[in-house]
Each structure stands twice: as C-alpha cells, then as structure tokens.
C-alpha atoms as an extended CHARMM CRD file, in Angstrom:
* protein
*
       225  EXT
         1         1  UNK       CA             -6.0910000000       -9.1850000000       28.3870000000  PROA      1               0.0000000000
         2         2  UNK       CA             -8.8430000000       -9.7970000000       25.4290000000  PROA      2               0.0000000000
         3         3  UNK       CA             -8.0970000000      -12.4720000000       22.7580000000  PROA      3               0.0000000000
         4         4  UNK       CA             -6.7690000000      -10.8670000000       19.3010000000  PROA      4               0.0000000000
         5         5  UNK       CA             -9.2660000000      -13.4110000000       17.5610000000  PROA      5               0.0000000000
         6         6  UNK       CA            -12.6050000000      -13.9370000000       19.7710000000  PROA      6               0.0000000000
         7         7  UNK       CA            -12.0410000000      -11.4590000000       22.2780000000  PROA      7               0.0000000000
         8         8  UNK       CA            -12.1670000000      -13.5020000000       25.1580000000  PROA      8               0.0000000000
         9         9  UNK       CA            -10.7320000000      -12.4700000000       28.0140000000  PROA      9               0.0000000000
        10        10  UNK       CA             -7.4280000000      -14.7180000000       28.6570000000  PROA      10              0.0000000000
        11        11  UNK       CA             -6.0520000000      -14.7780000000       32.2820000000  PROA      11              0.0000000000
        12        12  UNK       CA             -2.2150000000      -13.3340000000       32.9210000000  PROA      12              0.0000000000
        13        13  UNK       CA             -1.2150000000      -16.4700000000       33.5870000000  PROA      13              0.0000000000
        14        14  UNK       CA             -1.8440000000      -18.3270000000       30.6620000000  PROA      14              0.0000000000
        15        15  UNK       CA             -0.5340000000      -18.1760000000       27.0660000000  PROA      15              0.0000000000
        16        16  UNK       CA             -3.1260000000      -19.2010000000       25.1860000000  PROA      16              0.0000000000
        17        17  UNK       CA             -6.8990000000      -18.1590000000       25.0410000000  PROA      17              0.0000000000
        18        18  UNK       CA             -8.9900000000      -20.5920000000       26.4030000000  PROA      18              0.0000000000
        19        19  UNK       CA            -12.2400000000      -20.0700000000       23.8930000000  PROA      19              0.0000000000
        20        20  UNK       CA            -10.1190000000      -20.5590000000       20.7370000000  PROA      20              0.0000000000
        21        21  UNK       CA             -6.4630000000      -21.7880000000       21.2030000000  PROA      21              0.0000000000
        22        22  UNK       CA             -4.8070000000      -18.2430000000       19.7740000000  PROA      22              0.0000000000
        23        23  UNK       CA             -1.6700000000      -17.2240000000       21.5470000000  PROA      23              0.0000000000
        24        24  UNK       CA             -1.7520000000      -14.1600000000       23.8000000000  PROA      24              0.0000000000
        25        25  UNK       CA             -0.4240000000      -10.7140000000       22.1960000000  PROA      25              0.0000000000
        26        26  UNK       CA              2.0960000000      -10.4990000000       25.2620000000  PROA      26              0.0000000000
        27        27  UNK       CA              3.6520000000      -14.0340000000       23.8990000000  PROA      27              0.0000000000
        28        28  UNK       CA              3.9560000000      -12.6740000000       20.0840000000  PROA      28              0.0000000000
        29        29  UNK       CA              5.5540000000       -9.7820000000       21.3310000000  PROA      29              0.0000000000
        30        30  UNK       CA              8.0290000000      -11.5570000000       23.4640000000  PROA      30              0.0000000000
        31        31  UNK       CA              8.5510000000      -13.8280000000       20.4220000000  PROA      31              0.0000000000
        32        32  UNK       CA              9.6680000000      -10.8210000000       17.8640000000  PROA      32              0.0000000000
        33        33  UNK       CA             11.5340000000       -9.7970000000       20.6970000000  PROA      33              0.0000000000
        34        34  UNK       CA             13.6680000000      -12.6700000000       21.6160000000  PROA      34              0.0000000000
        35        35  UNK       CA             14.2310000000      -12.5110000000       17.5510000000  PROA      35              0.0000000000
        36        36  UNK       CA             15.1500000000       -8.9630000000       17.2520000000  PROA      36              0.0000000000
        37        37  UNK       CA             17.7580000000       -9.6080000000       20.7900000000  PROA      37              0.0000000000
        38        38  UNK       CA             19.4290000000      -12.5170000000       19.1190000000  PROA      38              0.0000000000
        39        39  UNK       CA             19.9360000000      -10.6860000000       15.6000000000  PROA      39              0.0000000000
        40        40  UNK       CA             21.3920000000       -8.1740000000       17.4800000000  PROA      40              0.0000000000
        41        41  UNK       CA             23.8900000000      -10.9960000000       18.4900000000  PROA      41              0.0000000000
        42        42  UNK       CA             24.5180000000      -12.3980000000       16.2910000000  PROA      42              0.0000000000
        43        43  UNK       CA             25.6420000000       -8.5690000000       14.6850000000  PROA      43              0.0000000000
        44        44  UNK       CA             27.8570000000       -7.9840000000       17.5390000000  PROA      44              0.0000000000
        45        45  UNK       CA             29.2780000000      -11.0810000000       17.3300000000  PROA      45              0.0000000000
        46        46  UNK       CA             30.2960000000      -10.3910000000       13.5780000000  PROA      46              0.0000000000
        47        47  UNK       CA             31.3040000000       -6.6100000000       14.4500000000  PROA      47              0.0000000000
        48        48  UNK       CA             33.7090000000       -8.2810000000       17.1790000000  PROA      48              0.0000000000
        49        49  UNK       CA             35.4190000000      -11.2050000000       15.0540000000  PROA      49              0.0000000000
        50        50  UNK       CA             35.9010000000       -8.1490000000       12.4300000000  PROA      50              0.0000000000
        51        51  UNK       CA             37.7230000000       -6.3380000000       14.8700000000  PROA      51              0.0000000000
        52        52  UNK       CA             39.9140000000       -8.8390000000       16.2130000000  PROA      52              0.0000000000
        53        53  UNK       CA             40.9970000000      -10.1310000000       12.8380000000  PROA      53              0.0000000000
        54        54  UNK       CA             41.7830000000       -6.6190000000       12.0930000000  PROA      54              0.0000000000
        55        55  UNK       CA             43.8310000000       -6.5360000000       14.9260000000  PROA      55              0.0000000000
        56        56  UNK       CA             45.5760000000       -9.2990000000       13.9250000000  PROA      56              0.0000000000
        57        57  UNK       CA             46.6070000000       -7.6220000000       10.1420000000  PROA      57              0.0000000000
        58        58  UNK       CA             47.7130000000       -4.5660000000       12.0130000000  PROA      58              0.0000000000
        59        59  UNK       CA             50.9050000000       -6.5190000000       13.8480000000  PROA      59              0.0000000000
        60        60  UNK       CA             52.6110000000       -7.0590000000       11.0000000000  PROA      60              0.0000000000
        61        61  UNK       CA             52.5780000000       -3.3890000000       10.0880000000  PROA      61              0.0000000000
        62        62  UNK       CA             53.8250000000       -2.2900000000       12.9720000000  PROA      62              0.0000000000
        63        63  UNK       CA             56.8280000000       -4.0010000000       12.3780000000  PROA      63              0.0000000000
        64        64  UNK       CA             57.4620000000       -3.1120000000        8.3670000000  PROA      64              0.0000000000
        65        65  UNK       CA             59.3690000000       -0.3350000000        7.4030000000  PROA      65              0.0000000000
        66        66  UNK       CA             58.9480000000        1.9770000000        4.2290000000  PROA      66              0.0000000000
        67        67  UNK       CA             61.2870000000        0.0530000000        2.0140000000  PROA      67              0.0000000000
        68        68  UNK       CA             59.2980000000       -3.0030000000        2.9100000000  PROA      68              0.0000000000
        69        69  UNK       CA             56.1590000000       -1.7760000000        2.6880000000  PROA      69              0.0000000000
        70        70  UNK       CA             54.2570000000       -3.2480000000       -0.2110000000  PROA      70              0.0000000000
        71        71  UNK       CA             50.7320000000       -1.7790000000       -0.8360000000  PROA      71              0.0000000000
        72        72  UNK       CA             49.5260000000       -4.2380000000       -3.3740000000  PROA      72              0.0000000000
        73        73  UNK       CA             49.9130000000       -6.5400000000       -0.9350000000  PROA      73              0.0000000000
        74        74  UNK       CA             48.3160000000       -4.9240000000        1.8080000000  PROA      74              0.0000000000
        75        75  UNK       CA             45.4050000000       -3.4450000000       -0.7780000000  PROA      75              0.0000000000
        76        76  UNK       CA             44.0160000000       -7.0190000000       -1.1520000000  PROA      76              0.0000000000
        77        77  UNK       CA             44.3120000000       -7.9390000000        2.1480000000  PROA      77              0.0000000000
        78        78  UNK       CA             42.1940000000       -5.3390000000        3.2390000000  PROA      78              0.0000000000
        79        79  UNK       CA             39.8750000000       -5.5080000000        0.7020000000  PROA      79              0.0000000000
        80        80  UNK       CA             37.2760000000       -8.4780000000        2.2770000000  PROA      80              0.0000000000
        81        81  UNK       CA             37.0160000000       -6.5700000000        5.4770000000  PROA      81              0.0000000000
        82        82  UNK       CA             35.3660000000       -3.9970000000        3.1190000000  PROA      82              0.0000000000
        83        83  UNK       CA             32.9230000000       -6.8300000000        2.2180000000  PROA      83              0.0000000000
        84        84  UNK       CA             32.6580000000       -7.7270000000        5.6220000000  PROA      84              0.0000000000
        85        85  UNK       CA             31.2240000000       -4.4400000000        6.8390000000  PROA      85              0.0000000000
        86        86  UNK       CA             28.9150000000       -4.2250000000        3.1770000000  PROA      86              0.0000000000
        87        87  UNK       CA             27.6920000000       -7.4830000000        4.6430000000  PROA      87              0.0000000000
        88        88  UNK       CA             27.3950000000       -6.2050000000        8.2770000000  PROA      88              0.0000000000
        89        89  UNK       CA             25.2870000000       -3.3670000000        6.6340000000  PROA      89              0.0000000000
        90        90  UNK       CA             22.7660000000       -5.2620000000        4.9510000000  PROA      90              0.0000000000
        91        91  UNK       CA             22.7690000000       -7.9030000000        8.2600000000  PROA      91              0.0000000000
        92        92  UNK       CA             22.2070000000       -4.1160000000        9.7540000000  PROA      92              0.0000000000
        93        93  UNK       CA             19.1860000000       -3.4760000000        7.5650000000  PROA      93              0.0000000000
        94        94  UNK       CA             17.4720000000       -6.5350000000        8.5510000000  PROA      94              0.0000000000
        95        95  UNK       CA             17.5550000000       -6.6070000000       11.9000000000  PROA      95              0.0000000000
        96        96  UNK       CA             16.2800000000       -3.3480000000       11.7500000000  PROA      96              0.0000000000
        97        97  UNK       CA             13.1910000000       -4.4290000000        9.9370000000  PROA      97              0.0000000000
        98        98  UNK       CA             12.4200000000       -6.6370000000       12.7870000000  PROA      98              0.0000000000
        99        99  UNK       CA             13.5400000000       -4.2320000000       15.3580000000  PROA      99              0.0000000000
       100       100  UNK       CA             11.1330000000       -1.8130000000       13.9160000000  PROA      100             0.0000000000
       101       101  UNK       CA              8.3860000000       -3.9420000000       13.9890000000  PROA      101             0.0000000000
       102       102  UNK       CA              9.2450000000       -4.5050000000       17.6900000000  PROA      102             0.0000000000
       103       103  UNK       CA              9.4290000000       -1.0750000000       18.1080000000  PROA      103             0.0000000000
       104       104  UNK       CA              6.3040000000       -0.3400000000       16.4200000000  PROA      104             0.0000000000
       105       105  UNK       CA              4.7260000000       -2.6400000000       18.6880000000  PROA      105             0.0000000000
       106       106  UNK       CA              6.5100000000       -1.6280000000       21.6200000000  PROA      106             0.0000000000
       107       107  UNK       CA              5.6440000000        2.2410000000       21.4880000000  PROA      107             0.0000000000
       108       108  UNK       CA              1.8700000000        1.0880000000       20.7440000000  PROA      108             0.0000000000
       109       109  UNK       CA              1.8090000000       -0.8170000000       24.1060000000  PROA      109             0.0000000000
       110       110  UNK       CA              3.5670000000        1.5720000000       26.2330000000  PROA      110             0.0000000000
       111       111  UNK       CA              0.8420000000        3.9530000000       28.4120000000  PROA      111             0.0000000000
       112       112  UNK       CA              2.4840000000        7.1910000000       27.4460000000  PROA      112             0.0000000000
       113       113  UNK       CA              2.2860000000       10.4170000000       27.3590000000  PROA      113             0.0000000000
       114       114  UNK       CA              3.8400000000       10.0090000000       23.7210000000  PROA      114             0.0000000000
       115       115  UNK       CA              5.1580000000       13.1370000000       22.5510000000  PROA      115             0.0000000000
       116       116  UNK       CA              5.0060000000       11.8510000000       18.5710000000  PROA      116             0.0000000000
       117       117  UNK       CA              2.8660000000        9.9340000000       16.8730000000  PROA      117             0.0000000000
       118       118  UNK       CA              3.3010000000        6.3560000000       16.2150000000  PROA      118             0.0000000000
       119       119  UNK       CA              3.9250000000        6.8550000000       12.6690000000  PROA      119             0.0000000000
       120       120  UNK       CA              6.6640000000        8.4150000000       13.5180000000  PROA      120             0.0000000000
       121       121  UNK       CA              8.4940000000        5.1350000000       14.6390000000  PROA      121             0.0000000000
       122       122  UNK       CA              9.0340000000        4.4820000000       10.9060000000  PROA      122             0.0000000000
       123       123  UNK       CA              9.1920000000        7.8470000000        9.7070000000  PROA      123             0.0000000000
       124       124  UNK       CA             11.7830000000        8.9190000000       12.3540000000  PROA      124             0.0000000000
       125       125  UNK       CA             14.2320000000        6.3250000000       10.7440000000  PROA      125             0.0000000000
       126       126  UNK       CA             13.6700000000        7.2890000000        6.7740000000  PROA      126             0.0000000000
       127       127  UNK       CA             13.5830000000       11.5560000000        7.2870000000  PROA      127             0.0000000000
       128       128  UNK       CA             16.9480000000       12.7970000000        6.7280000000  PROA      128             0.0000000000
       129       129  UNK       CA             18.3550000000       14.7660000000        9.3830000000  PROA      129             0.0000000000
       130       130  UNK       CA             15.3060000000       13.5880000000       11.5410000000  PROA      130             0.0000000000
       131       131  UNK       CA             16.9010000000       10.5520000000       11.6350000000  PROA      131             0.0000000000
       132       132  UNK       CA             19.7230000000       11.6880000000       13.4570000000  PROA      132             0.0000000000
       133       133  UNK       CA             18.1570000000       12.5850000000       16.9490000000  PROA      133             0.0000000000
       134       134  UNK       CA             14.4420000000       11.1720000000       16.7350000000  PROA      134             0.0000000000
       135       135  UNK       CA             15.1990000000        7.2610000000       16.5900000000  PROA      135             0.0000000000
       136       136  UNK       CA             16.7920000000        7.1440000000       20.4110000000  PROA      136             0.0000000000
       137       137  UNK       CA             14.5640000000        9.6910000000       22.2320000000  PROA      137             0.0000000000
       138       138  UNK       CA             11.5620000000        7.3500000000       20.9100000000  PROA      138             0.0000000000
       139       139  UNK       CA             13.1130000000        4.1810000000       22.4520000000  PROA      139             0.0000000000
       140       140  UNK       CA             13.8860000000        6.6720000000       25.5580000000  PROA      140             0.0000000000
       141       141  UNK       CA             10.4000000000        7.6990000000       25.5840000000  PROA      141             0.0000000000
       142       142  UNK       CA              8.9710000000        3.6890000000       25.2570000000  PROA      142             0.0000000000
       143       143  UNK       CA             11.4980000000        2.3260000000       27.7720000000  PROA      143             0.0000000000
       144       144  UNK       CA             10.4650000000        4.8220000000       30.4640000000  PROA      144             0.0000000000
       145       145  UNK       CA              6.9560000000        4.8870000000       29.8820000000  PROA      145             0.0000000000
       146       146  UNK       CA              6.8520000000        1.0630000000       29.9910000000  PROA      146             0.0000000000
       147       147  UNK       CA              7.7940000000        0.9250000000       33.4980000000  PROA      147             0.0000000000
       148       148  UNK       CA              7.6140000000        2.6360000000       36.7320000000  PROA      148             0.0000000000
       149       149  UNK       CA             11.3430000000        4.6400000000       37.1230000000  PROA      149             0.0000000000
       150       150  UNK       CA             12.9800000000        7.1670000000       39.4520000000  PROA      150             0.0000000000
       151       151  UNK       CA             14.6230000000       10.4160000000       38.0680000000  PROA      151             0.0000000000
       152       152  UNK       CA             18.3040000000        8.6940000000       38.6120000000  PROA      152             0.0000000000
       153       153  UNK       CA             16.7840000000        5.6030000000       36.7210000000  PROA      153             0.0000000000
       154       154  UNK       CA             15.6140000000        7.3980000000       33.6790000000  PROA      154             0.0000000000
       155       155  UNK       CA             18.9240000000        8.8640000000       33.5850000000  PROA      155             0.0000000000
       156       156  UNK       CA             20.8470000000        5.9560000000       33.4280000000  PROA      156             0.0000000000
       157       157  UNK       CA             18.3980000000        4.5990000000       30.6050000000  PROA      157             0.0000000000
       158       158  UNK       CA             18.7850000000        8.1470000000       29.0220000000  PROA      158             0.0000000000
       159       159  UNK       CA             22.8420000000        7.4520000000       29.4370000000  PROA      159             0.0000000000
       160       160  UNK       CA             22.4750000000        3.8730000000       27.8810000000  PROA      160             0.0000000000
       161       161  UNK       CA             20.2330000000        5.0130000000       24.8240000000  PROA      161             0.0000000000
       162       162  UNK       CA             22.4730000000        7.9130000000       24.0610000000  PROA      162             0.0000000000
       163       163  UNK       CA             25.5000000000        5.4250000000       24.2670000000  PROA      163             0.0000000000
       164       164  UNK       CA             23.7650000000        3.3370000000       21.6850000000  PROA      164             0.0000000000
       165       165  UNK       CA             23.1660000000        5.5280000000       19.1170000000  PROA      165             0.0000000000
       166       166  UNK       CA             26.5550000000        7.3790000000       19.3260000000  PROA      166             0.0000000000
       167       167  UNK       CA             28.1240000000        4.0880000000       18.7710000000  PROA      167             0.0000000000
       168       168  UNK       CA             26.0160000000        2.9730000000       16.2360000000  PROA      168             0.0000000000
       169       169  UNK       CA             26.5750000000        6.4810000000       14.2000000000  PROA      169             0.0000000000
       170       170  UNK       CA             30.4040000000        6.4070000000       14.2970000000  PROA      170             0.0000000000
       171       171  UNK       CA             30.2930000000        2.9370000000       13.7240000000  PROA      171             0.0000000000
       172       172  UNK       CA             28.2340000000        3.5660000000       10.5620000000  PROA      172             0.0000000000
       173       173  UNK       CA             30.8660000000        6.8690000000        9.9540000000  PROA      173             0.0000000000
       174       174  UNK       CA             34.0140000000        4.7470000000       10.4150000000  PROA      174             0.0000000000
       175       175  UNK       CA             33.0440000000        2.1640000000        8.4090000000  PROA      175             0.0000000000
       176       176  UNK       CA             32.6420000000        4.2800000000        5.3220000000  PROA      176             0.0000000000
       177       177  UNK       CA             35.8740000000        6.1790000000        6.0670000000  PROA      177             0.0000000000
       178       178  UNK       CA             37.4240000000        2.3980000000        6.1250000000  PROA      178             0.0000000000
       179       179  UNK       CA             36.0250000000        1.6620000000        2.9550000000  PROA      179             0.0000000000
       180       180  UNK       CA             37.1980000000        4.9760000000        1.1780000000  PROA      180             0.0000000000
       181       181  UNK       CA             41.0210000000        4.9740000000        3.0420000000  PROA      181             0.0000000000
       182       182  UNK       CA             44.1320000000        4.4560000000        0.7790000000  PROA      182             0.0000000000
       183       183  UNK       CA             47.2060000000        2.3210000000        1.7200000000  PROA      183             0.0000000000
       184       184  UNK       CA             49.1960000000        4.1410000000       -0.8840000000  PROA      184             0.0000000000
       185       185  UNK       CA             51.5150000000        4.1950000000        1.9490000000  PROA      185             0.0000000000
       186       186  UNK       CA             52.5810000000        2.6700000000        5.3360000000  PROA      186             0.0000000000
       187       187  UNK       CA             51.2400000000        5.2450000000        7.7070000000  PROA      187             0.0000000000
       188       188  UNK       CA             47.6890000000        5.7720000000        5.5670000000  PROA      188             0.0000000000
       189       189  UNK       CA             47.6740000000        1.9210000000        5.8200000000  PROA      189             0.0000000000
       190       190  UNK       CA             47.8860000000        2.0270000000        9.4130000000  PROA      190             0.0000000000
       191       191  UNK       CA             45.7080000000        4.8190000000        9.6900000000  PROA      191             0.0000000000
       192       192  UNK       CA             42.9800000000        2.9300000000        7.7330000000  PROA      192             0.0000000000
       193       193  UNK       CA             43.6450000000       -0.3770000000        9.7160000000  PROA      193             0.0000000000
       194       194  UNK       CA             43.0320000000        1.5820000000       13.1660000000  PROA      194             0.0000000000
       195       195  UNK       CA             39.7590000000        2.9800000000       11.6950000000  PROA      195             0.0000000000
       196       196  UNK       CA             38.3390000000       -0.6260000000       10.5500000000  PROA      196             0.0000000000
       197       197  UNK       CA             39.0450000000       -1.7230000000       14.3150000000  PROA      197             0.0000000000
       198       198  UNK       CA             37.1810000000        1.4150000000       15.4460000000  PROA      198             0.0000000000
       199       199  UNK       CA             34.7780000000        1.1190000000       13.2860000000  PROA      199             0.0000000000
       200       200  UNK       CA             34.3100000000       -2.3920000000       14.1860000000  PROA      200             0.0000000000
       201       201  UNK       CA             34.4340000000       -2.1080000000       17.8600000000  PROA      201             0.0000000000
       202       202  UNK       CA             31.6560000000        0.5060000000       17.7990000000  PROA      202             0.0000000000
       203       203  UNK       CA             29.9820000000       -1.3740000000       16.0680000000  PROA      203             0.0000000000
       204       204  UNK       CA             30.2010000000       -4.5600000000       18.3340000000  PROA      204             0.0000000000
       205       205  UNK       CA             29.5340000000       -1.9190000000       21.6210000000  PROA      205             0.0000000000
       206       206  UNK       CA             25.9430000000       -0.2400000000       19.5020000000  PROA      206             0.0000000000
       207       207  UNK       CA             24.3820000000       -4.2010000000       19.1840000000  PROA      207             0.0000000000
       208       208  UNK       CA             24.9580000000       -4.7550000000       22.5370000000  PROA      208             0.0000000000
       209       209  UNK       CA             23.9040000000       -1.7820000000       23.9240000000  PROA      209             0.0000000000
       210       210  UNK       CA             20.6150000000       -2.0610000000       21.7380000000  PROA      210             0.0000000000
       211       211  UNK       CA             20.0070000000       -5.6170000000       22.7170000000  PROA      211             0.0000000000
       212       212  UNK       CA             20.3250000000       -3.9490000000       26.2470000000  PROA      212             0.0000000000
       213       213  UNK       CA             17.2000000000       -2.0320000000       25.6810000000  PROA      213             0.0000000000
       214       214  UNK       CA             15.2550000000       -4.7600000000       23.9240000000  PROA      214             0.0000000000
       215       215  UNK       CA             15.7230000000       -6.9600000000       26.6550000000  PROA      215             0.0000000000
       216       216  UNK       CA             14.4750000000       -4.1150000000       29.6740000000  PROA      216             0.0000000000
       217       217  UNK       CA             11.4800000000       -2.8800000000       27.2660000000  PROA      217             0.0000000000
       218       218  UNK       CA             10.2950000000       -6.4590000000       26.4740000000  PROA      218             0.0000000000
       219       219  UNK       CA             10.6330000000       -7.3900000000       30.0940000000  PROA      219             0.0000000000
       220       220  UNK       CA              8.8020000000       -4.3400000000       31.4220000000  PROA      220             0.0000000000
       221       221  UNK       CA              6.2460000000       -4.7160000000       29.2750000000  PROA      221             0.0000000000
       222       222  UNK       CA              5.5010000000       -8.7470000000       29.2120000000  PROA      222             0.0000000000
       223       223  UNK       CA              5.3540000000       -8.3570000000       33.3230000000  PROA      223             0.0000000000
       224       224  UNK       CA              2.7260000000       -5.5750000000       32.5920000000  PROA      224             0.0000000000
       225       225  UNK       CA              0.6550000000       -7.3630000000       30.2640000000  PROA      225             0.0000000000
C-alpha cells in the first residue's frame, strides 16, 4: 500500500511508513471505525436502559383502575422519556456524522462494481424519499463488494441490512408517535407507554444491528488492505 504523505510503499505488515513515520490508511480507517462501532454502543445501550425504565412505569398501570387513574400525574412522568429520545436523536445525528465518514471511506475502498456514485453516500441520506431505500442497499453493496461471498452469504448480509434499517425507521416512527400520544386517559396512557418501549427496543435492536455491519465491513476490508 503507498504512503498518504511520501508515497512510499509500506509493507502489510506494518502500521507505519517506514520513509516518514505517517500511519497507514488501513489503520485510520480501522480507527474511525472502532469510533463509529462504539457510538453505536453506546446508542444501544441508551435505547435499552430507555426501554427497561419504561417497562418499569408501565407496572403500575396495569394495576390502576379508571377512578384512580390520575393523568397529571402520569403526564410528568412521562414527559423526560420524551427528552430522552430528543437526546437519543441528536446522539443519533452524531454518530451518523462519523458513520458517514466511515461510510464514505468504506464505499471508496471497496473494488466494486458500484452501481451509484460516491456522492451519493451523502446525498442518499439528505434526498427525501431517496432516503428511504438508498442508505441500506449502499452498505449492502460495500459489505459484499468488500469481500469474497457466496449467494446464501449475501443473503444473509442482505437479511441483516434490511433488519437494520426497518428497525431503525420504526424506531425513528415510534418515537415521534411517543412524543405526540396523550394520557388523557388510562388506556391512551398505556397505549403510549407500550409505544415508548417499542420505540425504544427498535431502537436498541437498529444500533446493534448497524454496529454488526461496521464491524464485518471494517474487518473485510483491513484484512484486504
């Protein structure tokens, strides 16, 4: 592999260049990487105590009746868990600046055939509607190019990607609907207590399944370079 900076040629098994000192591309990338995989984490890890503590508010209304039902009560203690997921957004949005400039890297790295241009790695996130269906076939199309795979292999990374992003769009979708649900009364509190869980679980299940894919695309291509 040639040196970023001189353009020396440094051997696979060593990280630095041996003419000036810089550190191979293969070790930046696996650097971002290992960033963008513990983000992802750390997200899950939020998503998951979100859930549970949810879980934990929805015993006692399983047990109250409508004449002790009292909404103001239950209004503010739901109310932080909408703050919660407004923070899990925004903890969201910066992993995915990093995880795009993984990606970015990634899909420049992998031998291809690419069906879309590399701009398209950014673009494919900010297009409405595009946004929808382009983000996971571009991992898809990365993580199988980046290695050597079977047809029942690329399924199963096809089945893993399109688990991913279904859980990360109803975990965006039940998340809103949590934030917009009314406990007027006991059953539309329950209602909106079950979709916070939801919401949080799928959440929980989309970082893990992404870190899943960082982790095989990183690997593949590190053992290539």
């Amino acid at each position: 592999m040639p040196c970023a900076l001189c353009g020396d040629i440094i051997p696979t098994e060593v990280a630095r260049c041996p003419a000036c000192g810089a550190w191979a591309r293969r070790r930046d990338f696996r650097a971002v990487g290992v960033a963008v995989f513990m983000l992802l984490g750390f997200d899950a890890f939020v998503a998951l105590g979100s859930g549970i503590s949810l879980l934990r508010l929805a015993h006692p209304l399983r047990g109250a009746t409508h004449d002790t039902y009292d909404p103001q009560v239950t209004g503010k203690a739901l109310a932080p868990y909408s703050d919660v997921f407004l923070i899990g957004t925004i903890m969201a949005g910066v992993t995915g600046l990093l995880y795009l400039g993984w990606l970015w890297r990634a899909y420049a790295q992998s031998p291809g055939p690419h069906r879309h241009h590399r701009a398209w790695v950014v673009l494919g996130w900010l297009c409405p509607v595009v946004n929808l269906w382009l983000p996971p076939r571009m991992v898809y199309e990365v993580w199988v190019n980046s290695g050597r795979y079977r047809t029942a292999e690329r399924q199963a990374a096809g089945l893993v990607v399109a688990c991913w992003w279904t859980c990360a769009l109803l975990g965006v979708l039940l998340a809103r609907m949590f934030s917009g649900g009314s406990v007027d009364t006991l059953a539309e509190a329950r209602y909106d207590v079950h979709l916070g869980v939801a919401a949080a679980a799928f959440q929980a299940l989309a970082a893990a399944l992404c870190m899943a894919t960082v982790y095989q695309i990183t690997r593949l291509q590190i053992s290539r370079g």
